[in-house]
Amino acid sequence: MKLPSGAPGSRILSVGEYRPARVVTNEEICQRIDSSDAWIRERTGIITRRFASDDETVAGMAAAASSKALADAGIEPDDVDLVVVATITHPYQTPAASSEVQHLIGASRAGAFDLGAACAGFCYALSVADAAIRSGTARYVVVAGSERMTDFIDPTDRGMAFLFGDGAGAVVVGPADRPGIGPVVWGSDGSQAAMITQEPTYLEVQRALAEGKTTPPVALRMAGQSVFRWAVTQMAPVARRALEAAGVDVGELAAFIPHQANLRIVESLAKSLGLGPNTVIARDIETQGNTSSASIPLALAALLEEGAVESGQYALLIGFGAGLTYAAQVIEIP
Ligand code: UT7
């Protein structure tokens, strides 16, 4: 058997984003739950979030972000070998969102699959893209994180309704003569699956309807306090391992771009890692809410737009969430 020869490394070439037009204030959220703007800001850092309209689909938003990233990288859609969409809110069990994205962006030669690792999904997908390029299986990969969290959140759930938003971020990953994406440190703790889970399942809904029973709609449920504790105690060691694996010192980081779960988690992790004043900390959650797998590429896009980071600098990414799953790696800013 022959094997292709891959590139010595891979790097993110460009970033694209899609933020739905509709901005939703804390006041609007509080029309459905007993809460306040002050409580939401203090406990999460969120000031506003975006909600997608009916025609802003998971695949459509991912495609818009991906096309933007391709145009920015100057890569033709026909040169894309693989499209990976990290998502947990595509409404179809099959076909996957990625095949629709592949078609919408005109990546006629590309393979496509969805990846479900919840809020860690983007970091998992980035690692898959890096491995594909280094093994020679692909030269250019589009990686998108896209979510319509609002389809799976009960607007009357006082523990969740204020936290989540919709949107998509995408990157183009291509070959490099040195590593621009560091080794991933990933893991999962399925024993804690009940901490963030969907209730009821589609199967339970189907069976209830077949028996003529009423059923609550499908929604995510979360043991918020337990997830919070897990994130602030367990994720800093994972982030440190990603730095060690890449051979990058914490002082060399220009940016820390963790999953935008809650600003208090972001700040707690930054403190645990001992980040210095020269490391920019992503705070996209303030205006975007928690967008699960879309939150890291959206936050990266925001830092680039603000001019807060420069091409070639190091950033540390870490995603964590339902599963429980987590993944971290160092990247070079595109
Ligand atoms: O992205 C996937 C991973 N997800 C996460 O990382 C989310 C992690 N969890 C969190 O971010 C936080 O747990 C939440 C933001 C969801 C909740 O914040 P918290 O500080 O953990 O709230 P809590 O559940 O511990 O409740 C604290 C207090 C309680 O009142 P008492 O008993 O202290 O009087 C709650 O009744 O806040 C009250 N409370 C609220 N008050 C106003 C709970 N929810 C609300 C609310 N508005 N919506």
Tab-separated table of C-alpha atoms and ligand atoms in Angstrom:
chain	number	residue	atom	x	y	z
A	1	MET	CA	0.000	0.000	0.000
A	2	LYS	CA	1.089	3.568	-0.661
A	3	LEU	CA	0.511	6.431	1.765
A	4	PRO	CA	0.468	10.133	0.911
A	5	SER	CA	3.135	12.298	2.497
A	6	GLY	CA	1.717	15.049	4.669
A	7	ALA	CA	2.818	18.537	5.633
A	8	PRO	CA	5.219	19.119	8.563
A	9	GLY	CA	2.513	21.149	10.268
A	10	SER	CA	-0.777	22.919	9.742
A	11	ARG	CA	-2.080	26.334	10.652
A	12	ILE	CA	-5.283	28.344	10.733
A	13	LEU	CA	-5.173	30.550	7.634
A	14	SER	CA	-8.268	32.664	8.258
A	15	VAL	CA	-11.423	33.044	10.343
A	16	GLY	CA	-15.018	33.799	9.363
A	17	GLU	CA	-18.032	34.492	11.520
A	18	TYR	CA	-21.802	34.685	11.341
A	19	ARG	CA	-23.653	36.545	14.065
A	20	PRO	CA	-27.469	36.563	13.694
A	21	ALA	CA	-28.943	40.042	13.362
A	22	ARG	CA	-31.326	39.874	16.318
A	23	VAL	CA	-29.768	41.166	19.541
A	24	VAL	CA	-31.568	39.980	22.679
A	25	THR	CA	-31.219	41.895	25.924
A	26	ASN	CA	-31.324	40.516	29.457
A	27	GLU	CA	-34.570	42.442	29.946
A	28	GLU	CA	-36.165	40.451	27.137
A	29	ILE	CA	-34.977	37.149	28.671
A	30	CYS	CA	-36.409	38.233	32.037
A	31	GLN	CA	-39.894	38.472	30.532
A	32	ARG	CA	-39.978	34.633	30.727
A	33	ILE	CA	-37.972	33.949	33.922
A	34	ASP	CA	-37.774	35.402	37.419
A	35	SER	CA	-34.377	37.135	37.083
A	36	SER	CA	-32.798	40.528	36.434
A	37	ASP	CA	-30.299	42.245	34.169
A	38	ALA	CA	-28.061	42.846	37.204
A	39	TRP	CA	-28.087	39.144	38.260
A	40	ILE	CA	-27.341	37.885	34.740
A	41	ARG	CA	-24.480	40.366	34.254
A	42	GLU	CA	-22.963	39.624	37.641
A	43	ARG	CA	-23.257	35.819	37.470
A	44	THR	CA	-22.349	35.342	33.771
A	45	GLY	CA	-20.950	38.567	32.276
A	46	ILE	CA	-23.629	38.433	29.564
A	47	ILE	CA	-25.103	41.786	28.491
A	48	THR	CA	-26.725	40.677	25.218
A	49	ARG	CA	-26.812	37.591	23.016
A	50	ARG	CA	-27.993	36.911	19.446
A	51	PHE	CA	-30.970	34.733	18.525
A	52	ALA	CA	-31.237	33.277	15.022
A	53	SER	CA	-34.410	33.759	13.002
A	54	ASP	CA	-36.128	30.752	11.405
A	55	ASP	CA	-34.161	31.069	8.160
A	56	GLU	CA	-30.756	31.276	9.893
A	57	THR	CA	-30.056	27.540	10.037
A	58	VAL	CA	-27.112	25.668	11.544
A	59	ALA	CA	-25.872	24.761	8.047
A	60	GLY	CA	-26.642	28.197	6.577
A	61	MET	CA	-24.795	30.063	9.331
A	62	ALA	CA	-21.843	27.645	9.098
A	63	ALA	CA	-21.731	28.117	5.316
A	64	ALA	CA	-21.769	31.915	5.626
A	65	ALA	CA	-18.911	31.846	8.142
A	66	SER	CA	-16.975	29.308	6.047
A	67	SER	CA	-17.350	31.292	2.792
A	68	LYS	CA	-16.077	34.380	4.589
A	69	ALA	CA	-13.057	32.455	5.893
A	70	LEU	CA	-12.333	30.991	2.443
A	71	ALA	CA	-12.499	34.422	0.802
A	72	ASP	CA	-10.202	35.846	3.464
A	73	ALA	CA	-7.668	33.031	2.978
A	74	GLY	CA	-7.859	33.353	-0.820
A	75	ILE	CA	-8.599	29.623	-1.092
A	76	GLU	CA	-10.962	28.436	-3.828
A	77	PRO	CA	-13.838	26.206	-2.623
A	78	ASP	CA	-12.720	23.543	-5.115
A	79	ASP	CA	-9.404	23.286	-3.271
A	80	VAL	CA	-11.084	22.242	-0.002
A	81	ASP	CA	-10.630	18.532	0.786
A	82	LEU	CA	-12.692	18.240	3.959
A	83	VAL	CA	-15.516	20.102	5.723
A	84	VAL	CA	-16.000	19.398	9.432
A	85	VAL	CA	-18.920	21.011	11.246
A	86	ALA	CA	-18.923	20.852	15.034
A	87	THR	CA	-22.523	21.132	16.207
A	88	ILE	CA	-25.040	19.713	18.645
A	89	THR	CA	-28.081	21.601	17.375
A	90	HIS	CA	-28.471	20.557	13.718
A	91	PRO	CA	-32.109	19.453	13.698
A	92	TYR	CA	-31.601	16.416	11.436
A	93	GLN	CA	-30.256	13.103	12.678
A	94	THR	CA	-29.289	12.676	9.015
A	95	PRO	CA	-28.125	14.066	6.611
A	96	ALA	CA	-25.347	15.928	8.400
A	97	ALA	CA	-25.062	19.730	8.358
A	98	SER	CA	-21.563	19.400	6.879
A	99	SER	CA	-22.829	17.992	3.559
A	100	GLU	CA	-25.194	20.952	3.200
A	101	VAL	CA	-22.321	23.313	4.061
A	102	GLN	CA	-20.042	21.548	1.567
A	103	HIS	CA	-22.688	22.120	-1.135
A	104	LEU	CA	-23.507	25.710	-0.118
A	105	ILE	CA	-19.866	26.841	-0.156
A	106	GLY	CA	-19.173	25.032	-3.446
A	107	ALA	CA	-16.523	22.684	-2.048
A	108	SER	CA	-17.303	20.168	-4.760
A	109	ARG	CA	-14.379	17.812	-4.074
A	110	ALA	CA	-14.588	17.808	-0.260
A	111	GLY	CA	-15.556	15.051	2.135
A	112	ALA	CA	-17.844	16.165	4.940
A	113	PHE	CA	-18.911	15.090	8.394
A	114	ASP	CA	-20.386	16.541	11.579
A	115	LEU	CA	-18.617	16.236	14.891
A	116	GLY	CA	-20.530	16.191	18.173
A	117	ALA	CA	-18.446	17.049	21.208
A	118	ALA	CA	-20.665	19.871	22.492
A	119	CYS	CA	-18.760	22.960	23.685
A	120	ALA	CA	-15.423	21.160	23.101
A	121	GLY	CA	-16.431	20.405	19.490
A	122	PHE	CA	-14.426	23.147	17.782
A	123	CYS	CA	-11.151	22.107	19.466
A	124	TYR	CA	-11.807	18.452	18.583
A	125	ALA	CA	-12.532	19.396	14.951
A	126	LEU	CA	-9.428	21.582	14.727
A	127	SER	CA	-7.322	18.652	15.880
A	128	VAL	CA	-8.912	16.375	13.262
A	129	ALA	CA	-8.125	18.976	10.563
A	130	ASP	CA	-4.510	19.259	11.757
A	131	ALA	CA	-4.098	15.466	11.732
A	132	ALA	CA	-5.641	15.142	8.251
A	133	ILE	CA	-3.252	17.744	6.830
A	134	ARG	CA	-0.172	16.304	8.525
A	135	SER	CA	-1.056	12.783	7.362
A	136	GLY	CA	-1.536	13.970	3.780
A	137	THR	CA	-5.236	13.041	3.668
A	138	ALA	CA	-6.213	16.677	3.119
A	139	ARG	CA	-4.507	19.915	2.134
A	140	TYR	CA	-7.217	22.436	3.005
A	141	VAL	CA	-9.900	21.817	5.625
A	142	VAL	CA	-12.858	24.016	6.580
A	143	VAL	CA	-13.722	23.703	10.279
A	144	ALA	CA	-16.939	25.340	11.473
A	145	GLY	CA	-18.703	25.507	14.821
A	146	SER	CA	-22.364	26.387	14.375
A	147	GLU	CA	-25.242	26.365	16.835
A	148	ARG	CA	-28.863	27.344	17.214
A	149	MET	CA	-28.896	26.807	20.972
A	150	THR	CA	-32.272	28.523	21.195
A	151	ASP	CA	-33.960	25.522	19.523
A	152	PHE	CA	-32.880	23.377	22.479
A	153	ILE	CA	-33.294	25.803	25.373
A	154	ASP	CA	-36.525	26.141	27.316
A	155	PRO	CA	-37.068	29.928	27.541
A	156	THR	CA	-38.752	29.408	30.922
A	157	ASP	CA	-35.811	27.439	32.402
A	158	ARG	CA	-34.453	29.818	35.050
A	159	GLY	CA	-31.142	27.939	35.159
A	160	MET	CA	-30.374	28.131	31.421
A	161	ALA	CA	-32.535	30.575	29.462
A	162	PHE	CA	-30.237	33.572	30.039
A	163	LEU	CA	-27.006	31.780	29.131
A	164	PHE	CA	-27.171	30.686	25.505
A	165	GLY	CA	-27.103	32.299	22.064
A	166	ASP	CA	-26.857	31.375	18.380
A	167	GLY	CA	-24.139	31.863	15.759
A	168	ALA	CA	-21.310	30.308	13.775
A	169	GLY	CA	-17.571	30.671	13.418
A	170	ALA	CA	-15.320	28.949	10.889
A	171	VAL	CA	-11.647	28.628	10.035
A	172	VAL	CA	-9.694	27.439	7.021
A	173	VAL	CA	-6.812	25.173	8.016
A	174	GLY	CA	-3.956	24.558	5.580
A	175	PRO	CA	-0.441	23.106	5.399
A	176	ALA	CA	2.530	24.833	7.047
A	177	ASP	CA	6.245	24.175	7.181
A	178	ARG	CA	6.156	24.232	10.999
A	179	PRO	CA	3.392	23.484	13.539
A	180	GLY	CA	0.808	26.255	13.826
A	181	ILE	CA	-1.647	24.021	15.703
A	182	GLY	CA	-0.214	22.335	18.775
A	183	PRO	CA	-0.962	18.829	20.077
A	184	VAL	CA	-4.489	18.468	21.398
A	185	VAL	CA	-5.087	17.388	24.984
A	186	TRP	CA	-8.549	15.937	25.069
A	187	GLY	CA	-10.726	13.751	27.221
A	188	SER	CA	-14.185	12.809	28.315
A	189	ASP	CA	-15.951	11.759	31.507
A	190	GLY	CA	-19.099	9.937	30.481
A	191	SER	CA	-19.858	9.087	34.107
A	192	GLN	CA	-20.975	12.728	34.443
A	193	ALA	CA	-23.176	12.708	31.336
A	194	ALA	CA	-26.276	13.664	33.305
A	195	MET	CA	-24.814	17.076	34.171
A	196	ILE	CA	-25.833	18.476	30.755
A	197	THR	CA	-28.300	16.370	28.866
A	198	GLN	CA	-31.255	16.446	26.497
A	199	GLU	CA	-34.678	15.667	27.952
A	200	PRO	CA	-36.763	14.058	26.623
A	201	THR	CA	-34.976	12.090	23.897
A	202	TYR	CA	-36.404	12.117	20.352
A	203	LEU	CA	-37.366	8.471	20.900
A	204	GLU	CA	-39.386	9.319	24.009
A	205	VAL	CA	-41.172	12.079	22.082
A	206	GLN	CA	-41.926	9.716	19.178
A	207	ARG	CA	-43.266	7.013	21.506
A	208	ALA	CA	-45.390	9.463	23.487
A	209	LEU	CA	-46.908	10.888	20.284
A	210	ALA	CA	-47.551	7.383	18.901
A	211	GLU	CA	-49.440	6.546	22.114
A	212	GLY	CA	-51.441	9.788	21.857
A	213	LYS	CA	-49.805	11.209	25.004
A	214	THR	CA	-48.647	14.781	25.457
A	215	THR	CA	-44.917	15.323	25.812
A	216	PRO	CA	-42.709	18.236	26.804
A	217	PRO	CA	-40.549	19.539	23.934
A	218	VAL	CA	-36.959	18.391	23.540
A	219	ALA	CA	-34.672	20.646	25.608
A	220	LEU	CA	-31.255	20.689	27.259
A	221	ARG	CA	-31.081	20.492	31.059
A	222	MET	CA	-28.017	21.416	33.071
A	223	ALA	CA	-26.834	21.073	36.658
A	224	GLY	CA	-25.251	24.528	36.371
A	225	GLN	CA	-23.462	24.667	39.703
A	226	SER	CA	-21.851	21.229	39.239
A	227	VAL	CA	-20.717	22.074	35.702
A	228	PHE	CA	-19.337	25.376	36.973
A	229	ARG	CA	-17.334	23.607	39.717
A	230	TRP	CA	-16.020	21.003	37.272
A	231	ALA	CA	-14.909	23.690	34.807
A	232	VAL	CA	-13.088	25.904	37.310
A	233	THR	CA	-11.326	23.013	39.088
A	234	GLN	CA	-10.589	20.558	36.261
A	235	MET	CA	-9.920	22.657	33.160
A	236	ALA	CA	-6.834	24.639	34.227
A	237	PRO	CA	-4.724	21.422	34.486
A	238	VAL	CA	-5.930	20.424	31.004
A	239	ALA	CA	-4.913	23.853	29.659
A	240	ARG	CA	-1.480	23.532	31.319
A	241	ARG	CA	-0.987	20.114	29.702
A	242	ALA	CA	-1.768	21.644	26.291
A	243	LEU	CA	0.907	24.312	26.882
A	244	GLU	CA	3.429	21.648	27.940
A	245	ALA	CA	2.577	19.453	24.950
A	246	ALA	CA	3.233	22.391	22.608
A	247	GLY	CA	6.379	23.482	24.463
A	248	VAL	CA	4.918	26.958	24.934
A	249	ASP	CA	5.344	28.905	28.157
A	250	VAL	CA	2.314	30.662	29.647
A	251	GLY	CA	4.241	33.955	29.343
A	252	GLU	CA	4.428	33.501	25.561
A	253	LEU	CA	0.632	33.583	25.172
A	254	ALA	CA	-0.759	36.629	23.385
A	255	ALA	CA	-4.312	35.426	23.932
A	256	PHE	CA	-6.408	33.038	25.998
A	257	ILE	CA	-9.537	31.985	24.096
A	258	PRO	CA	-11.537	29.533	26.208
A	259	HIS	CA	-15.060	28.360	25.473
A	260	GLN	CA	-17.326	31.275	26.370
A	261	ALA	CA	-19.393	29.423	28.984
A	262	ASN	CA	-19.554	32.075	31.677
A	263	LEU	CA	-17.264	35.075	32.202
A	264	ARG	CA	-16.632	33.966	35.800
A	265	ILE	CA	-15.307	30.628	34.496
A	266	VAL	CA	-13.140	32.453	31.918
A	267	GLU	CA	-11.663	34.733	34.578
A	268	SER	CA	-11.175	31.928	37.094
A	269	LEU	CA	-9.244	29.866	34.523
A	270	ALA	CA	-7.140	32.889	33.546
A	271	LYS	CA	-6.245	33.391	37.213
A	272	SER	CA	-5.426	29.702	37.790
A	273	LEU	CA	-3.142	29.721	34.755
A	274	GLY	CA	-1.345	32.831	36.024
A	275	LEU	CA	-1.819	34.770	32.806
A	276	GLY	CA	0.119	38.027	32.714
A	277	PRO	CA	-1.106	41.489	31.710
A	278	ASN	CA	0.145	40.971	28.150
A	279	THR	CA	-2.233	38.074	27.501
A	280	VAL	CA	-5.568	39.179	26.051
A	281	ILE	CA	-8.523	37.263	27.478
A	282	ALA	CA	-11.476	36.653	25.143
A	283	ARG	CA	-14.732	38.097	26.498
A	284	ASP	CA	-17.019	37.544	23.517
A	285	ILE	CA	-19.646	36.075	25.850
A	286	GLU	CA	-20.584	39.616	26.901
A	287	THR	CA	-22.342	40.248	23.598
A	288	GLN	CA	-22.790	36.730	22.220
A	289	GLY	CA	-23.784	34.529	25.160
A	290	ASN	CA	-22.712	30.887	25.253
A	291	THR	CA	-22.812	29.523	21.697
A	292	SER	CA	-21.337	26.079	22.490
A	293	SER	CA	-19.095	24.889	19.631
A	294	ALA	CA	-19.253	28.294	17.899
A	295	SER	CA	-17.936	30.266	20.844
A	296	ILE	CA	-14.172	29.816	20.333
A	297	PRO	CA	-14.011	30.720	16.609
A	298	LEU	CA	-16.408	33.630	17.237
A	299	ALA	CA	-14.195	34.880	20.062
A	300	LEU	CA	-11.084	34.508	17.884
A	301	ALA	CA	-12.804	36.482	15.114
A	302	ALA	CA	-13.701	39.238	17.577
A	303	LEU	CA	-10.111	39.558	18.841
A	304	LEU	CA	-8.843	39.818	15.254
A	305	GLU	CA	-11.451	42.437	14.376
A	306	GLU	CA	-10.550	44.478	17.451
A	307	GLY	CA	-6.861	44.298	16.476
A	308	ALA	CA	-6.148	42.815	19.917
A	309	VAL	CA	-3.917	40.064	18.496
A	310	GLU	CA	-1.450	39.765	15.627
A	311	SER	CA	-0.753	37.055	13.107
A	312	GLY	CA	1.847	34.551	14.305
A	313	GLN	CA	1.267	35.108	18.028
A	314	TYR	CA	0.304	32.185	20.277
A	315	ALA	CA	-3.202	31.673	21.654
A	316	LEU	CA	-4.421	28.950	23.995
A	317	LEU	CA	-7.826	27.419	23.195
A	318	ILE	CA	-9.864	25.220	25.532
A	319	GLY	CA	-13.379	23.870	25.056
A	320	PHE	CA	-15.420	21.979	27.655
A	321	GLY	CA	-19.005	20.946	28.093
A	322	ALA	CA	-21.626	18.221	27.706
A	323	GLY	CA	-20.402	14.638	27.688
A	324	LEU	CA	-18.569	15.707	29.698
A	325	THR	CA	-15.945	16.491	27.047
A	326	TYR	CA	-12.941	18.778	26.913
A	327	ALA	CA	-10.086	19.628	24.528
A	328	ALA	CA	-7.293	22.205	24.506
A	329	GLN	CA	-4.493	23.208	22.163
A	330	VAL	CA	-2.151	26.093	21.399
A	331	ILE	CA	-2.545	27.769	18.010
A	332	GLU	CA	-0.746	30.431	16.044
A	333	ILE	CA	-3.058	33.376	15.359
A	334	PRO	CA	-3.853	33.506	11.603
B	1	UT7	O1	-21.285	25.554	28.012
B	1	UT7	C1	-21.430	24.321	28.597
B	1	UT7	C2	-20.974	24.327	29.974
B	1	UT7	N1	-21.836	25.150	30.776
B	1	UT7	C3	-21.330	25.907	31.713
B	1	UT7	O2	-20.122	25.970	31.855
B	1	UT7	C4	-22.260	26.627	32.629
B	1	UT7	C5	-21.779	26.491	34.044
B	1	UT7	N2	-22.672	27.039	35.040
B	1	UT7	C6	-22.887	28.352	35.188
B	1	UT7	O3	-22.414	29.160	34.430
B	1	UT7	C7	-23.656	28.797	36.390
B	1	UT7	O4	-23.879	27.696	37.228
B	1	UT7	C8	-25.002	29.484	36.055
B	1	UT7	C9	-24.754	30.823	35.416
B	1	UT7	C10	-25.816	28.605	35.123
B	1	UT7	C11	-25.793	29.717	37.334
B	1	UT7	O5	-25.060	30.533	38.222
B	1	UT7	P1	-24.757	30.077	39.710
B	1	UT7	O6	-23.992	31.152	40.319
B	1	UT7	O7	-24.156	28.704	39.667
B	1	UT7	O8	-26.222	30.028	40.314
B	1	UT7	P2	-26.808	28.963	41.331
B	1	UT7	O9	-27.544	27.939	40.573
B	1	UT7	O10	-25.748	28.524	42.284
B	1	UT7	O11	-27.827	29.873	42.165
B	1	UT7	C12	-27.342	30.897	43.038
B	1	UT7	C13	-28.517	31.735	43.476
B	1	UT7	C14	-29.686	30.926	44.046
B	1	UT7	O12	-30.301	31.720	45.035
B	1	UT7	P3	-30.011	31.463	46.596
B	1	UT7	O13	-30.393	30.039	46.850
B	1	UT7	O14	-28.550	31.729	46.778
B	1	UT7	O15	-30.893	32.469	47.273
B	1	UT7	C15	-30.614	30.779	42.878
B	1	UT7	O16	-31.958	30.609	43.270
B	1	UT7	O17	-29.045	32.433	42.347
B	1	UT7	C16	-30.428	32.098	42.187
B	1	UT7	N3	-30.696	32.020	40.761
B	1	UT7	C17	-31.112	33.054	40.039
B	1	UT7	N4	-31.404	34.330	40.401
B	1	UT7	C18	-31.812	35.159	39.419
B	1	UT7	C19	-30.534	30.947	39.939
B	1	UT7	N5	-30.861	31.287	38.690
B	1	UT7	C20	-31.237	32.582	38.734
B	1	UT7	C21	-31.668	33.496	37.751
B	1	UT7	N6	-31.946	34.768	38.147
B	1	UT7	N7	-31.801	33.150	36.465
